[in-house]
Amino acid sequence: MSRIGALFLLLTLQQVATATSTLFPPSNASTAAAARLACHQLETTLSSSIVQTNGTEYESAATDAWNLQNTVFRPTCIVFPRVAGHVQVAMKAIFDAGSHYAVQAGGHSAMQGWNTVQDGVLIVFSEMKIASYDPVRDSITLEPGIRWVDAIAAVEAFGVAPAGGRLGDIGTGLLLGGGLSYLAASQGYSADTFMEVDVVLVNGELVTATATNKYSDLFRALKGGGNRFGIVTRYELQAIHTGTEEDSEWFGGLILYNSSAEAILNATARYTREVNDPKAALLISMSIQIIDGVGSPVYLATPFYNGPALPEDIFGEFLSIPAMVSQLGPLSYSGVAETLGLGDQRGLTQHFGASALLGDDSLFLDAFNHWTNFTTTYQDNFNSTTLAFTPITELQIQAGRNKGGNIINAPHGGFAAVQIYQTFNPGVVDIPANVQDGINLLFKQIPPSPGLPLYLNECDEEQEVFKSYGDYELMREIYVKYDPTKYNVNHMRGPLGLE
Ligand SMILES: Cc1cc2nc3c(=O)[nH]c(=O)nc-3n(C[C@H](O)[C@H](O)[C@H](O)COP(=O)(O)OP(=O)(O)OC[C@H]3O[C@@H](n4cnc5c(N)ncnc54)[C@H](O)[C@@H]3O)c2cc1C
Ligand SMILES: *[C@@H]1O[C@H](CO)[C@@H](O)[C@H](O)[C@H]1NC(C)=O
Ligand SMILES: *[C@@H]1O[C@H](CO)[C@@H](O)[C@H](O)[C@H]1NC(C)=O
Ligand SMILES: *[C@@H]1O[C@H](CO)[C@@H](O)[C@H](O)[C@H]1NC(C)=O
Ligand SMILES: *[C@@H]1O[C@H](CO)[C@@H](O)[C@H](O)[C@H]1NC(C)=O
Ligand SMILES: *[C@@H]1O[C@H](CO)[C@@H](O)[C@H](O)[C@H]1NC(C)=O
Ligand SMILES: *[C@@H]1O[C@H](CO)[C@@H](O)[C@H](O)[C@H]1NC(C)=O
């Protein structure tokens, strides 16, 4: 075993007790017994390759999550479904036994316990990874275990792409939180491109939800409802015509700066207020990387345009700020999606938080100044800390509404989704209480502008993102319709607000 492997095994063993103590829903002797009952039942109905309690496939699935905190849980068994029917059998057994459970797709949740479970059944989709294109329906069908890099590669020859995420290693769980892609300005949140979604309800029933059938309310709730509304076994998405690799219909790339924060923030604030072009995309990430106790600024912009050049009136400010590195040029959509790499490094504790801003330049600068103070105060704890901005345009919100609407239901007018993100030092599993206090203070110092929704996929659980949604009350009604005993919220960790 490598030195790092041994270190992680040691950490894993040491940290199980700590991780268990912070669990919600709480784990105790009776929940553990319920999980054993469910697993035992599943071992009698599904094959030993589909239900596992030990062995190499079990170990690698239990420890594969991106956030180190989500690798220290020991699921009572892991189910590796091949078809939706296996998920139905698993869900029924979980429900009948009263067991805790969790679902994992790409494993990139930073939120502790949202994609794994202690004393419960974990469903992992690593054996369901097929992507296909249907030219008649002009749609892309994804099994839930695929990652965006593979989904994009599978259909690029047809000149199409799914609206997914921006880094290749991320999985389809992104869709259930909304999903921000480089296609968002014209398509809406990635979930707005849903055509059909197959869902296993909490009682084991498999239904197909669409915008117009009897499950249209469920269909809408799945666009932002995270893991609360059922287990998705198939996504059919609108195919977005992004061009083939040879077409190279895009222009853009990466700009790295190590200074001029205020100019970058001013340009970000202006872009958020003014740009409303369906062909434009931008992510701004302000990071401090801490190496040997010294913090270095790495400020990054990824401007893209679905056309032959970056228009000056949209991106000119970013282009005129002195950069360390500027890699811009014509790209295919897969090239666009590769710009930030896979994001697949594992092994460190990760923490997300969210805000949402719309306003004048000083609002963005204030956020940055608070974050800088936070970073300086706690930087010894971090490998890196990041404050990132994704402009969400009015066109994006309109595109979502035109496709039937999502449960996030953001108000008219664009805004910037803000991600507040820390990566901790190697070896840290539990976030120190004083750092969490600092994070909580930072959330108060960077509050969302009035009426704006927080982004579920980049939040702290305690921020109660659902309550910020435009359709929160409707969401609660839909939830109890499909899960009248509130089995999910009592037996699976995930977004709060439906209890
Ligand atoms: C490096 C990095 C880059 C990112 N970039 C982006 C980005 O560009 N755009 C963006 O929008 N977000 C981005 N995110 C955030 C990302 O959307 C979330 O982390 C997302 O939840 C990851 O989905 P996953 O399938 O990889 O993770 P998972 O943790 O496996 O799943 C996420 C959640 O969805 C649930 N879930 C997954 N599959 C199912 C299913 N089939 N049925 C029911 N519930 C399910 C899980 O239980 C979990 O609660 C990024 C995250 C990271 C770490
Ligand atoms: C065990 O935890 C569950 C919640 O997950 C709770 O309902 C139950 O009362 C607990 N049982 C005991 C014996 O503490
Ligand atoms: C591994 O799992 C199988 C099936 O659940 C079980 O029979 C066996 O005893 C387990 N082996 C170990 C070493 O726990
Ligand atoms: C930015 O990078 C340049 C060139 O590498 C270097 O000279 C300069 O010191 C850096 N500035 C900061 C603030 O790190
Ligand atoms: C940023 O904007 C503010 C207010 O609009 C302005 O006073 C300041 O000079 C700008 N700073 C830079 C570096 O552009
Ligand atoms: C910590 O961050 C640096 C970048 O600053 C990265 O290169 C390195 O891989 C990270 N350390 C670990 C253990 O992941
Ligand atoms: C800077 O951060 C520390 C730690 O969170 C906090 O105590 C202090 O109040 C902050 N200062 C300002 C000016 O926000």
XYZ file of C-alpha atoms and ligand atoms in Angstrom:
636
model
C 0.000 0.000 0.000
C 1.281 3.471 -0.827
C 2.123 5.863 1.989
C -0.876 8.024 1.133
C -3.118 4.957 0.954
C -1.964 3.886 4.398
C -2.486 7.389 5.748
C -6.045 7.460 4.481
C -6.828 4.025 5.860
C -5.560 5.176 9.233
C -7.605 8.351 9.022
C -10.621 6.376 7.942
C -10.430 4.092 10.929
C -9.807 6.921 13.369
C -12.557 9.121 12.063
C -15.532 6.773 11.861
C -16.538 7.545 15.444
C -16.400 11.306 14.896
C -18.281 11.186 11.633
C -21.010 9.051 13.168
C -21.531 11.445 16.032
C -22.465 14.301 13.716
C -24.909 12.318 11.621
C -28.380 13.338 10.677
C -30.674 11.444 10.604
C -29.279 10.051 13.853
C -27.813 6.585 13.774
C -28.378 4.216 16.687
C -28.795 0.519 17.461
C -32.290 0.363 15.961
C -31.402 2.172 12.739
C -28.379 -0.106 12.377
C -30.643 -3.137 12.828
C -33.067 -1.775 10.215
C -30.178 -1.369 7.762
C -29.023 -4.954 8.382
C -32.579 -6.157 7.804
C -32.810 -4.264 4.490
C -29.414 -5.547 3.359
C -30.231 -9.098 4.362
C -33.498 -8.909 2.431
C -31.639 -7.542 -0.606
C -29.028 -10.294 -0.449
C -31.828 -12.819 -0.847
C -33.362 -11.093 -3.883
C -30.448 -9.520 -5.771
C -27.177 -11.146 -6.820
C -23.994 -10.813 -4.779
C -22.460 -8.548 -7.429
C -25.372 -6.122 -7.045
C -25.499 -6.060 -3.216
C -22.167 -5.980 -1.442
C -21.135 -5.700 2.205
C -17.369 -5.992 1.756
C -14.675 -6.587 -0.857
C -12.757 -4.354 -3.247
C -15.726 -2.934 -5.159
C -17.494 -2.148 -1.870
C -14.335 -0.495 -0.474
C -13.641 1.634 -3.502
C -17.270 2.774 -3.771
C -17.470 3.570 -0.047
C -14.315 5.683 -0.251
C -14.606 7.255 -3.713
C -16.482 10.445 -2.819
C -14.736 13.728 -3.625
C -15.010 15.253 -0.138
C -12.828 13.303 2.311
C -15.622 13.638 4.871
C -17.814 11.459 2.675
C -15.276 8.623 2.536
C -15.325 7.708 6.228
C -18.895 6.362 6.366
C -19.423 2.592 6.360
C -22.678 1.747 4.571
C -24.192 -1.519 5.835
C -24.388 -2.589 2.211
C -23.904 -0.960 -1.167
C -26.295 -1.642 -4.033
C -24.842 -1.377 -7.554
C -27.948 -1.367 -9.786
C -27.715 -2.326 -13.474
C -31.320 -1.443 -14.289
C -34.116 0.615 -12.743
C -35.739 -2.579 -11.453
C -32.817 -3.097 -9.072
C -33.381 0.373 -7.644
C -37.071 -0.432 -7.166
C -36.238 -3.627 -5.284
C -33.684 -1.760 -3.157
C -36.015 1.133 -2.355
C -38.843 -1.218 -1.392
C -36.552 -3.168 0.948
C -35.213 0.048 2.478
C -38.737 1.389 2.983
C -40.126 -1.842 4.432
C -37.205 -2.192 6.856
C -37.228 1.486 7.883
C -33.562 1.810 6.979
C -31.525 4.950 6.382
C -30.176 5.266 2.838
C -28.225 7.448 0.414
C -27.601 7.756 -3.321
C -24.324 8.541 -5.067
C -23.773 9.485 -8.717
C -20.553 11.439 -9.438
C -19.801 11.817 -5.717
C -18.958 15.533 -5.871
C -21.237 16.861 -3.148
C -19.241 18.776 -0.597
C -22.120 18.407 1.835
C -21.349 15.861 4.527
C -23.536 12.753 4.354
C -25.517 13.781 1.278
C -24.069 11.010 -0.884
C -23.202 8.310 1.640
C -24.580 6.819 4.826
C -23.502 5.216 8.086
C -25.680 2.256 9.132
C -27.794 2.391 6.015
C -28.034 1.287 2.383
C -25.988 3.194 -0.195
C -27.044 3.049 -3.843
C -24.118 3.734 -6.183
C -24.662 4.159 -9.915
C -21.190 3.154 -11.115
C -22.663 0.316 -13.212
C -25.176 2.559 -15.040
C -23.167 4.890 -17.274
C -24.655 4.785 -20.769
C -25.238 7.951 -22.821
C -27.031 7.976 -26.178
C -28.412 10.419 -28.730
C -31.825 10.027 -30.383
C -31.925 12.125 -33.580
C -35.693 11.686 -33.963
C -36.511 13.161 -30.550
C -33.338 15.264 -30.694
C -32.591 14.177 -27.159
C -29.764 12.758 -25.072
C -30.503 9.958 -22.632
C -28.184 9.523 -19.667
C -27.965 6.802 -17.090
C -27.291 8.408 -13.704
C -23.746 7.055 -13.200
C -22.125 8.872 -16.113
C -19.785 11.863 -15.625
C -19.975 14.955 -17.855
C -16.645 14.277 -19.612
C -17.957 10.915 -20.832
C -21.460 12.166 -21.601
C -20.067 14.962 -23.798
C -17.626 12.624 -25.544
C -20.327 10.015 -26.228
C -22.501 12.345 -28.326
C -20.099 14.955 -29.731
C -19.877 13.229 -33.133
C -23.572 14.060 -33.628
C -22.828 17.756 -33.071
C -24.748 17.843 -29.796
C -24.068 18.049 -26.069
C -26.066 17.801 -22.864
C -26.330 20.894 -20.676
C -24.440 19.538 -17.672
C -21.594 21.010 -15.666
C -18.282 22.725 -16.338
C -15.810 20.164 -14.959
C -15.549 16.681 -16.402
C -15.499 14.473 -13.316
C -18.782 15.830 -11.929
C -21.833 13.584 -12.161
C -25.529 13.819 -12.913
C -26.517 14.661 -9.321
C -25.730 18.188 -10.526
C -28.962 18.160 -12.537
C -31.133 17.696 -9.459
C -29.736 20.875 -7.880
C -30.333 22.886 -11.069
C -26.967 22.784 -12.817
C -24.849 25.647 -14.141
C -23.185 25.036 -17.492
C -21.567 27.144 -20.199
C -24.861 26.688 -22.090
C -26.982 28.214 -19.332
C -27.550 31.650 -20.878
C -29.486 30.122 -23.773
C -30.836 26.965 -22.110
C -31.532 27.831 -18.461
C -30.328 25.688 -15.599
C -29.195 22.290 -16.911
C -32.334 20.766 -15.346
C -34.471 23.046 -17.483
C -33.507 20.820 -20.432
C -35.257 17.759 -18.922
C -37.655 16.025 -21.344
C -38.391 12.891 -19.332
C -37.138 11.683 -15.978
C -37.612 8.142 -14.669
C -37.906 8.189 -10.879
C -38.237 5.469 -8.259
C -40.540 6.870 -5.595
C -40.029 6.195 -1.932
C -42.429 3.207 -2.019
C -40.489 1.569 -4.855
C -42.851 2.600 -7.661
C -41.140 3.601 -10.936
C -42.736 6.548 -12.744
C -41.826 8.626 -15.793
C -42.289 12.341 -15.169
C -42.689 14.848 -18.000
C -43.807 18.470 -18.293
C -47.309 17.446 -19.361
C -48.177 14.043 -17.870
C -49.760 13.328 -14.465
C -46.335 13.660 -12.834
C -45.704 17.180 -14.133
C -45.573 18.515 -10.543
C -42.897 15.956 -9.664
C -41.093 16.815 -12.907
C -40.918 20.438 -11.840
C -39.799 19.604 -8.293
C -36.941 17.481 -9.624
C -35.504 20.644 -11.201
C -33.901 21.884 -7.984
C -35.214 19.358 -5.426
C -31.921 17.474 -5.000
C -32.201 13.992 -3.516
C -35.586 14.583 -1.847
C -38.108 13.529 -4.524
C -37.026 10.029 -5.482
C -34.157 8.172 -7.082
C -33.668 9.032 -10.735
C -32.774 6.085 -12.962
C -32.878 7.832 -16.370
C -32.627 11.391 -17.633
C -33.759 12.372 -21.100
C -32.388 15.833 -21.898
C -32.844 18.140 -24.861
C -29.834 17.846 -27.163
C -28.052 21.186 -27.439
C -26.536 21.775 -30.873
C -23.035 22.788 -29.896
C -21.240 21.495 -33.023
C -18.782 18.664 -33.593
C -15.132 18.706 -32.633
C -14.156 19.828 -36.152
C -16.743 22.629 -36.172
C -15.029 24.530 -33.315
C -17.964 26.906 -33.053
C -16.766 28.447 -29.791
C -14.118 30.962 -28.781
C -12.607 31.516 -25.358
C -10.572 29.788 -22.668
C -8.760 30.738 -19.542
C -7.315 33.958 -18.164
C -5.264 33.843 -14.953
C -4.455 36.943 -12.930
C -2.585 37.314 -9.656
C -3.551 40.925 -8.911
C -6.108 43.593 -9.925
C -8.834 42.031 -7.773
C -10.868 45.237 -7.710
C -10.857 45.604 -11.490
C -11.899 41.957 -11.896
C -14.710 42.396 -9.370
C -15.917 45.596 -11.022
C -15.987 43.818 -14.372
C -17.865 40.886 -12.805
C -20.436 43.193 -11.222
C -20.978 44.991 -14.525
C -21.255 41.722 -16.479
C -23.850 40.525 -13.956
C -25.883 43.725 -14.271
C -25.624 44.306 -18.009
C -24.751 41.274 -20.113
C -27.715 39.342 -21.450
C -26.435 37.504 -24.518
C -27.473 33.871 -25.106
C -24.083 33.018 -26.630
C -21.909 34.277 -23.755
C -20.672 32.389 -20.678
C -18.416 33.363 -17.806
C -17.101 31.948 -14.537
C -14.964 34.073 -12.219
C -13.040 32.381 -9.428
C -10.972 34.316 -6.888
C -8.733 31.875 -5.003
C -5.934 31.965 -2.514
C -3.705 28.904 -2.673
C -1.746 28.357 0.519
C 1.645 26.763 0.096
C 3.933 26.421 3.131
C 1.822 28.946 5.012
C 2.062 31.558 2.269
C -1.063 32.529 0.359
C -0.849 33.257 -3.364
C -3.727 34.824 -5.255
C -4.981 32.939 -8.308
C -7.816 34.818 -9.966
C -9.347 33.037 -12.893
C -11.793 33.979 -15.630
C -13.255 31.579 -18.198
C -14.905 33.718 -20.889
C -16.606 31.835 -23.735
C -18.638 32.877 -26.742
C -20.548 30.681 -29.168
C -19.021 32.459 -32.151
C -15.664 33.269 -33.787
C -14.367 35.774 -31.192
C -14.983 37.245 -27.730
C -17.096 40.379 -28.292
C -15.342 43.463 -26.934
C -18.511 44.975 -25.460
C -19.090 41.829 -23.362
C -15.576 40.756 -22.343
C -13.402 43.802 -23.058
C -12.862 44.743 -19.411
C -11.578 41.253 -18.530
C -9.321 41.232 -21.594
C -7.735 44.576 -20.690
C -6.722 43.639 -17.131
C -3.040 42.560 -17.054
C -2.929 38.748 -16.882
C -0.283 36.188 -15.920
C -1.619 33.659 -18.419
C -4.116 34.059 -21.221
C -5.076 30.997 -23.247
C -7.817 32.029 -25.624
C -8.723 30.638 -29.004
C -11.279 28.774 -31.102
C -12.678 25.672 -29.405
C -15.162 22.875 -29.862
C -17.702 22.474 -27.082
C -15.726 19.547 -25.647
C -12.724 21.896 -25.656
C -14.779 24.430 -23.742
C -15.769 21.744 -21.250
C -12.122 20.658 -20.807
C -10.844 24.152 -20.026
C -10.958 23.732 -16.244
C -9.873 20.090 -16.284
C -11.682 17.211 -14.656
C -11.741 18.381 -11.036
C -11.161 14.807 -9.984
C -8.534 15.130 -7.243
C -9.718 13.468 -4.063
C -8.509 13.153 -0.498
C -9.151 16.531 1.160
C -12.035 17.892 3.204
C -14.120 20.316 1.173
C -16.689 22.863 2.283
C -19.181 24.826 0.194
C -21.359 27.825 0.922
C -23.592 29.993 -1.215
C -24.695 33.545 -1.712
C -26.371 35.384 -4.600
C -25.625 38.987 -5.498
C -27.071 41.703 -7.649
C -26.035 45.304 -7.192
C -23.400 47.932 -7.708
C -19.641 47.419 -7.773
C -19.256 47.980 -4.036
C -21.409 44.933 -3.236
C -18.954 42.635 -4.987
C -15.934 44.403 -3.513
C -17.421 44.186 -0.001
C -17.963 40.448 -0.438
C -14.361 40.081 -1.545
C -13.036 42.143 1.370
C -14.941 40.055 3.925
C -13.695 36.898 2.258
C -10.115 38.226 2.286
C -10.361 38.932 6.012
C -11.776 35.440 6.584
C -8.998 33.901 4.494
C -6.278 35.795 6.331
C -7.703 34.845 9.732
C -7.989 31.109 9.064
C -5.547 30.457 6.249
C -3.408 28.032 8.243
C -6.323 25.573 7.985
C -6.614 25.651 4.225
C -5.014 24.241 1.132
C -7.027 26.857 -0.756
C -10.022 29.123 -0.373
C -12.230 30.419 -3.174
C -14.899 33.019 -3.830
C -16.466 32.289 -7.219
C -19.107 34.082 -9.266
C -21.352 32.644 -11.970
C -23.491 35.299 -13.653
C -27.051 34.026 -14.155
C -28.682 36.153 -16.804
C -32.283 37.187 -17.249
C -32.210 35.131 -20.476
C -31.284 32.022 -18.488
C -34.217 32.549 -16.133
C -36.516 33.210 -19.094
C -35.267 30.085 -20.909
C -36.191 28.006 -17.857
C -39.646 29.519 -17.670
C -40.201 28.939 -21.385
C -39.489 25.241 -20.821
C -42.121 24.974 -18.091
C -40.272 26.361 -15.101
C -38.261 24.874 -12.258
C -38.888 24.810 -8.523
C -36.061 27.314 -7.883
C -38.175 29.934 -9.681
C -35.643 32.755 -9.574
C -37.109 36.249 -9.998
C -36.719 38.206 -13.223
C -33.455 40.087 -13.615
C -30.021 38.531 -13.623
C -27.776 37.968 -10.636
C -24.522 36.256 -9.741
C -24.520 32.895 -7.966
C -21.692 33.139 -5.442
C -19.756 30.127 -4.232
C -17.820 30.356 -0.959
C -15.530 27.377 -0.901
C -12.651 26.033 1.234
C -10.350 23.051 0.770
C -8.744 21.998 4.056
C -5.230 20.776 4.759
C -4.379 17.103 4.268
C -5.454 14.994 7.244
C -8.279 17.268 8.406
C -11.662 15.506 8.463
C -13.748 17.516 10.900
C -13.926 21.239 10.271
C -12.611 22.995 13.400
C -15.386 24.780 15.319
C -13.653 28.166 15.136
C -13.362 27.922 11.353
C -17.043 27.000 11.068
C -17.801 30.075 13.208
C -15.776 32.158 10.757
C -17.653 30.604 7.819
C -20.983 31.362 9.488
C -19.907 34.974 10.079
C -18.873 35.224 6.439
C -22.334 34.028 5.357
C -23.847 36.860 7.427
C -21.394 39.339 5.905
C -22.199 38.233 2.331
C -25.980 37.802 2.505
C -27.943 37.117 -0.664
C -29.494 40.212 -2.227
C -33.235 40.305 -1.399
C -35.384 37.713 -3.168
C -32.567 35.739 -4.789
C -32.327 31.939 -4.517
C -29.221 30.202 -3.182
C -27.695 27.442 -5.301
C -28.269 23.997 -3.807
C -25.189 22.375 -5.343
C -22.823 24.890 -3.770
C -24.254 25.428 -0.305
C -23.786 24.743 3.380
C -26.587 22.484 4.638
C -27.390 24.975 7.410
C -28.194 27.663 4.843
C -31.535 25.904 4.184
C -31.451 26.619 0.476
C -34.996 25.400 -0.266
C -36.398 28.261 1.802
C -34.780 30.712 -0.630
C -36.616 29.204 -3.634
C -39.371 31.159 -5.337
C -41.618 28.077 -5.212
C -40.765 26.796 -1.741
C -44.397 26.468 -0.621
C -45.351 24.610 -3.803
C -42.333 22.372 -3.302
C -43.534 21.410 0.175
C -46.964 20.471 -1.220
C -45.445 18.352 -3.971
C -43.142 16.681 -1.474
C -45.894 15.431 0.839
C -47.946 14.288 -2.140
C -45.180 11.906 -3.233
C -43.812 11.028 0.220
C -46.751 11.338 2.636
C -44.893 9.744 5.569
C -41.824 11.949 4.923
C -39.755 8.814 4.705
C -37.023 10.498 2.684
C -36.334 13.409 5.040
C -36.385 11.081 8.048
C -34.026 8.535 6.539
C -31.731 10.369 4.130
C -29.457 13.311 4.682
C -29.821 16.152 2.206
C -31.283 19.639 1.848
C -33.345 20.874 4.806
C -36.744 22.553 4.693
C -39.167 19.709 3.918
C -39.315 18.260 7.438
C -14.823 20.444 -8.709
C -16.287 20.794 -8.776
C -16.779 21.518 -9.854
C -18.122 21.833 -9.934
N -18.573 22.527 -11.015
C -19.893 22.765 -11.134
C -20.418 23.413 -12.297
O -19.712 23.781 -13.205
N -21.745 23.619 -12.360
C -22.573 23.235 -11.363
O -23.771 23.432 -11.486
N -22.104 22.641 -10.262
C -20.804 22.387 -10.130
N -20.342 21.766 -9.013
C -21.275 21.421 -7.949
C -22.006 20.142 -8.325
O -23.160 20.488 -9.045
C -22.444 19.365 -7.108
O -21.315 18.985 -6.391
C -23.274 18.147 -7.535
O -24.103 17.798 -6.465
C -22.422 16.983 -7.934
O -23.157 15.944 -8.512
P -22.496 14.487 -8.441
O -23.380 13.545 -9.146
O -21.072 14.550 -8.852
O -22.473 14.247 -6.869
P -23.240 13.290 -5.852
O -22.697 13.715 -4.545
O -23.129 11.884 -6.244
O -24.746 13.712 -5.992
C -25.189 14.990 -5.592
C -26.511 14.882 -4.829
O -27.507 14.376 -5.679
C -28.033 13.165 -5.165
N -28.216 12.258 -6.307
C -27.284 11.936 -7.225
N -27.811 11.139 -8.146
C -29.092 10.935 -7.797
C -30.162 10.194 -8.378
N -29.989 9.508 -9.501
N -31.365 10.210 -7.768
C -31.538 10.911 -6.617
N -30.573 11.632 -6.025
C -29.359 11.640 -6.619
C -27.010 12.660 -4.180
O -27.634 11.884 -3.180
C -26.435 13.946 -3.638
O -27.256 14.443 -2.617
C -19.002 21.435 -8.910
C -18.519 20.714 -7.841
C -17.180 20.395 -7.755
C -16.705 19.605 -6.593
C -32.990 5.903 16.703
O -32.989 6.951 15.743
C -34.257 7.154 15.121
C -34.116 8.311 14.131
O -33.277 7.997 13.097
C -35.296 7.528 16.152
O -36.546 7.666 15.544
C -35.359 6.453 17.202
O -36.240 6.869 18.234
C -33.984 6.182 17.800
N -34.070 5.035 18.689
C -33.457 5.004 19.857
C -33.606 3.726 20.618
O -32.784 5.937 20.268
C -18.428 -10.540 2.957
O -19.801 -10.504 2.597
C -20.398 -11.770 2.440
C -21.797 -11.536 1.941
O -22.465 -10.578 2.736
C -20.355 -12.529 3.757
O -20.906 -13.814 3.596
C -18.914 -12.634 4.240
O -18.884 -13.204 5.520
C -18.274 -11.255 4.280
N -16.852 -11.401 4.566
C -16.250 -10.702 5.533
C -14.784 -10.957 5.674
O -16.854 -9.921 6.255
C 2.305 37.835 -9.988
O 3.077 37.100 -10.909
C 4.248 37.790 -11.312
C 4.890 36.993 -12.436
O 4.960 35.638 -12.106
C 5.160 37.996 -10.107
O 6.300 38.715 -10.488
C 4.402 38.770 -9.047
O 5.161 38.861 -7.869
C 3.084 38.094 -8.704
N 2.293 38.922 -7.835
C 1.672 38.461 -6.759
C 0.834 39.436 -6.004
O 1.709 37.288 -6.385
C -14.281 49.949 -9.256
O -15.524 50.599 -9.247
C -15.606 51.631 -8.288
C -17.043 52.123 -8.218
O -17.736 51.922 -9.385
C -14.628 52.722 -8.686
O -14.652 53.787 -7.736
C -13.228 52.127 -8.702
O -12.300 53.072 -9.163
C -13.184 50.930 -9.616
N -11.885 50.288 -9.489
C -11.197 49.796 -10.477
C -9.852 49.252 -10.198
O -11.648 49.748 -11.610
C -3.026 21.798 -2.368
O -3.157 22.820 -3.315
C -2.165 22.842 -4.314
C -2.343 24.092 -5.120
O -2.087 25.175 -4.284
C -2.263 21.598 -5.141
O -1.302 21.606 -6.178
C -2.052 20.420 -4.230
O -2.258 19.249 -4.959
C -3.018 20.446 -3.054
N -2.650 19.438 -2.089
C -3.254 18.266 -2.030
C -2.760 17.309 -0.991
O -4.175 17.965 -2.749
C -12.348 39.349 10.285
O -12.573 37.968 10.558
C -12.563 37.643 11.929
C -12.698 36.142 12.039
O -13.891 35.676 11.458
C -13.684 38.358 12.640
O -13.625 38.089 14.020
C -13.572 39.849 12.396
O -14.713 40.476 12.932
C -13.490 40.130 10.915
N -13.278 41.534 10.685
C -14.054 42.238 9.875
C -13.714 43.685 9.739
O -15.014 41.753 9.292
